[in-house]
């Protein structure tokens, strides 16, 4: 660049010298200098005009006709344009690759704007959600009309996901997840979970069918064993012990089958919603507990509130009974089990069962609501449980929008609280 400026300057000096020489012969130095300035000015104007035309038409070539500084300007600009072209090509290749990758994705991806309007979709979104490129700018809730989806968007709580039936094919079940990103933008992902749901349904059906089919043979078995128990009084002690144990185990299996059937019902059936008189229900449970020989006089019931709950009475009875029976089972026979029904500061209603039993280690607490999870297998086997009680409690509470809180200390006792939200109170 500096060399070009030097060249430009030396041309100017030579021209001035030339004009001075001519003026020495013919005189009129100032006129000749003026003519030179005008000529130079005209030359620059012509170059600027050409340069502006090249810029306007976007044809910047490595203009070899230009001289001096203009040659350099054309050359530098040509270089910038060339590298920009290379960058554009690279970028469009990247975009192309990204588009191909997103189109190959089995999950539908939709970019939503600030007001949940459609900004971009991939191929799967067209196939499973029925969205089109021409829908761009429209609110997604106007395009996917499933009520649960519309509610989900309106609530704006995207920490959870929902399942909907595909608007295009009713045999496809989609799991919708919304992830916020960028400034006010959201990425909606729809994943085909049909197979997963079918497998889950098959598992539930299998457990329900097996449990149902086992019921009759177990009743027959139990009936014969009970008859044998009565008939063979006075037989060999080993024979009697075997019959007693068979009877006990058959009974255990019957409890298991009943609990499995109840769980299957909780997973598949609609609940009967009614206004349940909880204080009355708790008094019934209290009396049932009092009838049991081992728990006579051990339950202390306090109904601090007379609030009732919207829900299924049978389900609530089963959840509350499970918690009370557990408290009685897992605490010494000379201790009291406190059962409370209370309202907290005009908000939630809480059903609480407090015992002074063995307690549960904090590492076991997150797992005790899993099916068949028993804390100390040897200890639990001595009690006639199925390992399904707390799983039933959890399912019932989920169906009633409630929460199960467990507070326990080893050797001191446990407190199981069922927290029902205010909107459940009737
Ligand atoms: P189970 O039929 O064995 O009682 P649950 O699902 O009701 O099955 O309970 C799971 C496990 O949690 C029990 O085996 C027991 O070890 C523990 N557990 C439940 N309730 C209590 C309690 N009140 N105190 C101590 N441990 C308990």
Coordinates of C-alpha atoms and ligand atoms in Angstrom, one line a residue:
X1 CA 0.0 0.0 0.0
X2 CA 2.8 2.4 0.9
X3 CA 4.6 1.7 -2.4
X4 CA 1.4 2.6 -4.2
X5 CA 1.2 5.9 -2.4
X6 CA 4.9 6.5 -3.3
X7 CA 4.1 5.7 -6.9
X8 CA 1.1 8.1 -6.9
X9 CA 3.2 10.9 -5.3
X10 CA 6.1 10.4 -7.7
X11 CA 3.7 10.6 -10.7
X12 CA 2.3 13.9 -9.2
X13 CA 5.8 15.3 -8.8
X14 CA 6.8 14.3 -12.3
X15 CA 3.7 15.9 -13.7
X16 CA 4.3 19.2 -11.7
X17 CA 7.9 19.2 -12.9
X18 CA 6.8 18.6 -16.5
X19 CA 4.3 21.5 -16.2
X20 CA 7.0 23.7 -14.7
X21 CA 9.4 22.9 -17.6
X22 CA 6.7 23.7 -20.2
X23 CA 6.0 27.0 -18.4
X24 CA 9.7 27.8 -18.6
X25 CA 9.5 27.6 -22.4
X26 CA 6.0 29.1 -22.9
X27 CA 5.2 30.9 -19.6
X28 CA 1.7 30.8 -18.0
X29 CA 2.8 28.6 -15.1
X30 CA -0.4 29.2 -13.0
X31 CA -2.7 28.4 -15.9
X32 CA -0.8 25.2 -16.7
X33 CA -0.9 24.2 -13.0
X34 CA -4.7 24.9 -13.0
X35 CA -5.1 22.7 -16.1
X36 CA -3.1 20.0 -14.4
X37 CA -5.2 20.1 -11.2
X38 CA -8.4 20.0 -13.2
X39 CA -7.2 17.1 -15.3
X40 CA -6.2 15.2 -12.1
X41 CA -9.5 16.0 -10.5
X42 CA -11.4 14.8 -13.6
X43 CA -9.3 11.6 -13.6
X44 CA -10.1 10.9 -9.9
X45 CA -13.8 11.7 -10.5
X46 CA -13.9 9.1 -13.3
X47 CA -12.2 6.5 -11.1
X48 CA -14.6 7.2 -8.2
X49 CA -17.6 6.9 -10.6
X50 CA -16.3 3.6 -11.9
X51 CA -15.6 2.4 -8.4
X52 CA -19.1 3.3 -7.2
X53 CA -20.6 1.6 -10.3
X54 CA -18.6 -1.6 -9.5
X55 CA -19.8 -1.5 -5.9
X56 CA -23.4 -0.9 -6.9
X57 CA -23.4 -3.8 -9.4
X58 CA -21.5 -6.0 -7.0
X59 CA -18.9 -6.9 -9.6
X60 CA -15.6 -6.3 -7.9
X61 CA -12.9 -7.8 -10.0
X62 CA -9.2 -7.7 -9.5
X63 CA -9.3 -4.7 -11.9
X64 CA -5.9 -4.8 -13.6
X65 CA -6.8 -1.7 -15.7
X66 CA -6.8 0.6 -12.7
X67 CA -3.6 2.3 -11.8
X68 CA -1.8 3.3 -8.6
X69 CA -3.8 3.5 -5.4
X70 CA -7.0 2.5 -7.3
X71 CA -5.4 -0.7 -8.3
X72 CA -4.6 -1.4 -4.7
X73 CA -8.2 -0.5 -3.6
X74 CA -9.7 -2.8 -6.2
X75 CA -7.3 -5.6 -5.2
X76 CA -8.0 -5.3 -1.4
X77 CA -11.7 -5.2 -2.0
X78 CA -11.6 -8.2 -4.3
X79 CA -9.7 -10.1 -1.5
X80 CA -12.4 -9.2 1.1
X81 CA -15.2 -10.2 -1.3
X82 CA -13.5 -13.5 -2.1
X83 CA -13.0 -14.4 1.6
X84 CA -16.6 -13.4 2.3
X85 CA -17.8 -15.7 -0.5
X86 CA -15.8 -18.5 0.9
X87 CA -17.3 -17.9 4.4
X88 CA -20.8 -17.8 3.0
X89 CA -20.2 -21.1 1.2
X90 CA -18.9 -22.7 4.4
X91 CA -21.9 -21.3 6.3
X92 CA -24.5 -22.5 3.8
X93 CA -22.8 -26.0 3.8
X94 CA -23.1 -26.0 7.6
X95 CA -26.7 -25.0 7.5
X96 CA -27.3 -27.7 4.9
X97 CA -25.7 -30.3 7.1
X98 CA -27.7 -29.1 10.1
X99 CA -30.9 -29.2 8.1
X100 CA -30.1 -32.7 6.9
X101 CA -29.3 -33.8 10.5
X102 CA -32.5 -32.4 11.9
X103 CA -34.5 -33.9 9.1
X104 CA -33.0 -37.3 9.9
X105 CA -34.0 -36.9 13.6
X106 CA -36.7 -39.4 14.5
X107 CA -38.1 -36.8 17.0
X108 CA -40.2 -33.8 15.8
X109 CA -38.5 -30.5 16.6
X110 CA -40.3 -27.2 16.5
X111 CA -38.8 -23.8 17.4
X112 CA -41.3 -21.5 19.0
X113 CA -41.1 -17.7 19.3
X114 CA -42.0 -15.4 22.2
X115 CA -45.8 -15.9 21.9
X116 CA -45.4 -19.7 21.1
X117 CA -45.7 -18.9 17.4
X118 CA -44.1 -21.3 14.9
X119 CA -40.6 -20.3 13.7
X120 CA -39.1 -23.4 12.4
X121 CA -39.9 -27.1 12.0
X122 CA -38.1 -30.3 10.9
X123 CA -39.4 -33.1 8.7
X124 CA -40.6 -35.3 11.6
X125 CA -42.7 -32.3 12.8
X126 CA -44.5 -32.4 9.5
X127 CA -45.0 -36.1 9.6
X128 CA -46.2 -36.6 13.2
X129 CA -47.6 -33.2 14.2
X130 CA -49.0 -32.3 10.8
X131 CA -47.3 -28.9 10.8
X132 CA -46.4 -27.1 7.5
X133 CA -43.8 -24.6 6.5
X134 CA -46.7 -22.2 5.6
X135 CA -47.9 -22.3 9.2
X136 CA -44.9 -20.2 10.2
X137 CA -46.0 -17.3 12.4
X138 CA -49.1 -19.0 13.7
X139 CA -49.5 -19.9 17.4
X140 CA -48.8 -23.6 17.9
X141 CA -51.9 -24.0 20.1
X142 CA -54.1 -23.1 17.1
X143 CA -52.4 -25.8 15.1
X144 CA -52.3 -28.7 17.6
X145 CA -55.7 -28.6 19.2
X146 CA -55.4 -31.3 21.8
X147 CA -56.9 -29.9 25.0
X148 CA -54.1 -31.3 27.2
X149 CA -51.5 -29.7 24.9
X150 CA -53.3 -26.3 24.9
X151 CA -53.5 -26.5 28.8
X152 CA -49.8 -27.5 29.0
X153 CA -48.8 -24.4 26.9
X154 CA -51.1 -22.1 28.8
X155 CA -49.6 -23.2 32.2
X156 CA -46.1 -22.5 31.0
X157 CA -44.7 -25.0 33.5
X158 CA -42.2 -26.8 31.3
X159 CA -40.4 -28.8 34.0
X160 CA -42.8 -31.7 33.2
X161 CA -43.8 -33.3 29.9
X162 CA -47.1 -34.5 28.6
X163 CA -48.3 -37.3 26.3
X164 CA -50.7 -36.6 23.5
X165 CA -52.2 -38.6 20.6
X166 CA -50.6 -37.5 17.3
X167 CA -53.0 -35.2 15.4
X168 CA -52.0 -37.0 12.2
X169 CA -52.3 -40.7 13.3
X170 CA -54.3 -41.7 16.3
X171 CA -52.2 -44.8 16.7
X172 CA -49.2 -42.8 17.6
X173 CA -48.6 -41.5 21.1
X174 CA -46.2 -38.5 21.5
X175 CA -44.4 -37.3 24.5
X176 CA -44.1 -33.5 24.4
X177 CA -41.2 -31.7 26.0
X178 CA -40.5 -28.0 25.9
X179 CA -37.1 -26.6 26.5
X180 CA -36.6 -22.8 26.8
X181 CA -33.5 -21.5 25.0
X182 CA -32.1 -18.2 23.7
X183 CA -34.1 -15.0 24.3
X184 CA -37.8 -15.9 24.7
X185 CA -37.5 -18.9 22.4
X186 CA -38.5 -22.5 23.1
X187 CA -37.7 -25.8 21.5
X188 CA -40.6 -28.2 21.4
X189 CA -39.6 -31.9 21.0
X190 CA -42.2 -34.6 20.3
X191 CA -41.0 -38.1 20.8
X192 CA -42.8 -41.2 19.6
X193 CA -43.4 -43.3 22.7
X194 CA -46.1 -45.6 21.2
X195 CA -44.0 -48.7 21.6
X196 CA -43.1 -47.8 25.2
X197 CA -46.7 -47.2 26.1
X198 CA -47.8 -50.5 24.4
X199 CA -45.2 -52.4 26.4
X200 CA -46.3 -50.7 29.6
X201 CA -49.9 -51.5 28.8
X202 CA -48.9 -55.2 28.1
X203 CA -47.0 -55.3 31.5
X204 CA -50.0 -53.9 33.3
X205 CA -52.4 -56.3 31.5
X206 CA -50.1 -59.2 32.2
X207 CA -49.9 -58.5 36.0
X208 CA -53.7 -57.9 36.2
X209 CA -54.5 -61.0 34.2
X210 CA -52.2 -63.3 36.2
X211 CA -53.4 -61.9 39.5
X212 CA -57.0 -62.4 38.4
X213 CA -56.4 -65.9 37.2
X214 CA -54.6 -66.8 40.4
X215 CA -57.5 -65.8 42.6
X216 CA -59.7 -68.8 42.0
X217 CA -57.0 -71.5 42.4
X218 CA -55.9 -69.8 45.6
X219 CA -59.4 -69.7 47.1
X220 CA -59.8 -73.4 46.3
X221 CA -56.4 -74.3 47.8
X222 CA -57.1 -72.3 50.9
X223 CA -60.5 -73.9 51.3
X224 CA -59.1 -77.4 51.1
X225 CA -56.3 -76.6 53.5
X226 CA -58.7 -75.1 56.0
X227 CA -60.8 -78.3 55.8
X228 CA -57.7 -80.4 56.3
X229 CA -56.7 -78.3 59.3
X230 CA -60.1 -79.1 60.9
X231 CA -60.3 -82.7 59.8
X232 CA -56.8 -83.9 60.9
X233 CA -56.8 -82.7 64.4
X234 CA -54.7 -85.3 66.4
X235 CA -52.5 -86.2 63.4
X236 CA -48.7 -86.1 63.5
X237 CA -47.3 -82.7 64.6
X238 CA -45.2 -82.4 61.4
X239 CA -48.3 -83.0 59.3
X240 CA -50.2 -80.3 61.2
X241 CA -47.3 -77.9 61.0
X242 CA -47.1 -78.4 57.3
X243 CA -50.8 -77.8 56.8
X244 CA -50.6 -74.6 59.0
X245 CA -47.7 -73.3 57.1
X246 CA -49.3 -74.0 53.7
X247 CA -52.4 -72.2 55.0
X248 CA -50.3 -69.2 56.1
X249 CA -48.4 -69.0 52.7
X250 CA -51.6 -69.3 50.7
X251 CA -53.1 -66.5 52.7
X252 CA -50.0 -64.4 52.0
X253 CA -50.4 -65.1 48.3
X254 CA -54.0 -64.1 48.5
X255 CA -53.0 -60.7 50.0
X256 CA -50.3 -60.3 47.3
X257 CA -52.8 -61.0 44.5
X258 CA -55.3 -58.6 46.0
X259 CA -52.7 -55.9 46.3
X260 CA -51.5 -56.5 42.8
X261 CA -55.1 -56.3 41.5
X262 CA -55.6 -53.1 43.4
X263 CA -52.5 -51.5 42.0
X264 CA -53.5 -52.6 38.5
X265 CA -56.9 -50.9 39.0
X266 CA -55.2 -47.7 40.3
X267 CA -53.1 -47.6 37.1
X268 CA -55.8 -48.2 34.6
X269 CA -59.3 -47.3 36.0
X270 CA -60.9 -44.0 36.4
X271 CA -61.6 -43.1 40.0
X272 CA -65.1 -42.4 41.4
X273 CA -64.9 -38.8 42.6
X274 CA -67.1 -37.9 45.5
X275 CA -67.0 -35.6 48.5
X276 CA -65.5 -38.1 51.1
X277 CA -66.2 -37.5 54.8
X278 CA -62.7 -38.0 56.0
X279 CA -63.4 -37.7 59.8
X280 CA -66.0 -40.4 59.5
X281 CA -63.7 -42.6 57.3
X282 CA -60.9 -42.2 59.9
X283 CA -63.3 -43.2 62.8
X284 CA -64.2 -46.4 60.8
X285 CA -60.5 -47.2 60.3
X286 CA -59.9 -46.5 64.0
X287 CA -62.7 -49.0 65.0
X288 CA -61.4 -51.6 62.5
X289 CA -57.9 -51.3 64.1
X290 CA -59.3 -51.5 67.6
X291 CA -61.1 -54.8 66.7
X292 CA -57.7 -56.3 65.8
X293 CA -56.4 -58.1 68.8
X294 CA -52.8 -57.0 68.7
X295 CA -53.6 -53.3 68.1
X296 CA -56.4 -52.9 70.7
X297 CA -56.2 -49.5 72.3
X298 CA -53.0 -48.5 70.5
X299 CA -54.5 -46.0 68.0
X300 CA -55.0 -42.4 69.2
X301 CA -57.2 -40.6 66.7
X302 CA -57.4 -36.8 66.7
X303 CA -59.5 -35.0 64.0
X304 CA -58.4 -31.4 64.4
X305 CA -60.4 -30.5 61.2
X306 CA -63.8 -31.5 59.9
X307 CA -62.7 -30.9 56.3
X308 CA -63.8 -33.4 53.6
X309 CA -62.0 -34.4 50.5
X310 CA -63.0 -34.7 46.8
X311 CA -61.8 -38.2 45.9
X312 CA -62.5 -41.9 45.7
X313 CA -63.5 -43.2 49.1
X314 CA -62.3 -46.8 48.5
X315 CA -58.9 -45.6 47.4
X316 CA -58.5 -43.2 50.3
X317 CA -59.6 -45.9 52.8
X318 CA -57.0 -48.3 51.4
X319 CA -54.2 -45.7 51.5
X320 CA -55.0 -44.5 55.1
X321 CA -55.4 -48.1 56.3
X322 CA -52.1 -49.2 54.8
X323 CA -50.3 -46.4 56.7
X324 CA -52.0 -47.2 60.0
X325 CA -51.4 -50.9 59.7
X326 CA -47.7 -50.3 58.8
X327 CA -47.4 -48.1 61.9
X328 CA -48.9 -50.8 64.1
X329 CA -46.8 -53.5 62.5
X330 CA -43.5 -51.7 62.7
X331 CA -43.6 -50.5 66.2
X332 CA -43.7 -52.3 69.6
X333 CA -47.0 -53.6 70.8
X334 CA -46.9 -51.3 73.9
X335 CA -46.6 -48.1 72.0
X336 CA -49.2 -45.7 70.7
X337 CA -49.8 -44.8 67.1
X338 CA -51.1 -41.2 66.6
X339 CA -53.5 -40.6 63.7
X340 CA -54.2 -37.0 62.9
X341 CA -56.4 -35.1 60.4
X342 CA -55.6 -31.4 60.3
X343 CA -55.7 -28.2 58.2
X344 CA -52.6 -26.0 58.0
X345 CA -53.2 -22.3 58.0
X346 CA -56.2 -22.3 55.7
X347 CA -54.2 -24.2 53.1
X348 CA -53.5 -27.9 52.8
X349 CA -55.1 -30.7 54.7
X350 CA -52.8 -33.3 56.2
X351 CA -53.4 -36.9 57.2
X352 CA -50.6 -37.9 59.6
X353 CA -49.6 -41.2 61.1
X354 CA -46.9 -41.1 63.8
X355 CA -45.4 -44.1 65.5
X356 CA -42.7 -44.8 68.0
X357 CA -41.3 -47.8 66.1
X358 CA -38.1 -49.0 64.5
X359 CA -37.9 -46.1 62.1
X360 CA -36.4 -46.1 58.6
X361 CA -32.8 -45.2 57.6
X362 CA -32.7 -42.1 55.5
X363 CA -31.0 -44.1 52.6
X364 CA -34.1 -46.3 52.5
X365 CA -36.8 -43.6 52.6
X366 CA -36.6 -42.7 48.8
X367 CA -37.1 -46.4 47.9
X368 CA -39.8 -47.7 50.3
X369 CA -42.6 -46.7 48.0
X370 CA -41.2 -48.9 45.2
X371 CA -43.0 -52.2 44.6
X372 CA -41.7 -55.1 46.7
X373 CA -39.1 -52.9 48.4
X374 CA -38.8 -54.0 52.1
X375 CA -36.2 -52.3 54.3
X376 CA -34.8 -55.2 56.3
X377 CA -36.0 -58.3 54.4
X378 CA -35.5 -60.6 57.4
X379 CA -37.3 -58.2 59.8
X380 CA -40.1 -57.5 57.3
X381 CA -40.7 -61.1 56.5
X382 CA -41.7 -61.7 60.1
X383 CA -44.6 -59.3 59.5
X384 CA -47.2 -60.4 57.1
X385 CA -46.8 -57.6 54.5
X386 CA -46.6 -57.8 50.8
X387 CA -44.1 -55.0 50.1
X388 CA -46.9 -53.3 48.0
X389 CA -48.6 -51.2 50.7
X390 CA -46.7 -48.0 50.3
X391 CA -46.7 -48.3 46.4
X392 CA -50.5 -48.4 46.7
X393 CA -50.4 -45.3 49.0
X394 CA -48.3 -43.4 46.6
X395 CA -50.5 -44.3 43.6
X396 CA -53.6 -43.2 45.5
X397 CA -52.1 -39.9 46.5
X398 CA -50.9 -39.1 43.0
X399 CA -54.4 -39.7 41.8
X400 CA -55.6 -37.2 44.4
X401 CA -52.9 -34.6 43.6
X402 CA -51.5 -35.2 47.1
X403 CA -47.9 -35.7 48.3
X404 CA -46.5 -38.3 50.7
X405 CA -43.9 -37.0 53.1
X406 CA -41.9 -39.4 55.2
X407 CA -40.0 -38.2 58.3
X408 CA -38.2 -41.0 60.2
X409 CA -35.4 -41.6 62.6
X410 CA -33.9 -45.1 63.3
X411 CA -34.9 -46.3 66.7
X412 CA -37.2 -43.4 67.4
X413 CA -40.2 -43.7 65.0
X414 CA -41.7 -42.4 61.8
X415 CA -44.2 -39.9 60.7
X416 CA -46.0 -40.4 57.4
X417 CA -47.9 -37.4 56.1
X418 CA -50.3 -37.2 53.2
X419 CA -50.6 -33.6 52.1
X420 CA -53.8 -32.7 50.1
X421 CA -54.0 -29.4 48.3
X422 CA -56.6 -26.9 49.1
X423 CA -58.5 -27.4 45.8
X424 CA -59.3 -31.0 47.0
X425 CA -61.2 -29.8 50.1
X426 CA -64.9 -29.9 49.8
Ligands
LIG1 P1 -45.0 -54.1 53.7 O1 -46.1 -55.0 53.2 O2 -43.7 -54.9 53.8 O3 -45.4 -53.4 54.9 P2 -45.0 -51.5 52.5 O4 -44.9 -51.1 51.1 O5 -46.2 -51.1 53.3 O6 -44.8 -53.1 52.5 O7 -43.7 -51.0 53.3 C1 -42.4 -51.2 52.7 C2 -41.4 -51.3 53.8 O8 -41.2 -50.0 54.4 C3 -41.7 -52.2 54.9 O9 -41.3 -53.5 54.6 C4 -41.0 -51.7 56.1 O10 -39.7 -52.2 56.1 C5 -41.0 -50.2 55.8 N1 -42.0 -49.4 56.6 C6 -43.2 -49.1 56.2 N2 -43.9 -48.4 57.1 C7 -43.0 -48.3 58.2 C8 -43.1 -47.8 59.5 N3 -44.2 -47.1 59.9 N4 -42.0 -47.9 60.3 C9 -40.9 -48.5 59.9 N5 -40.8 -49.1 58.7 C10 -41.8 -49.0 57.9

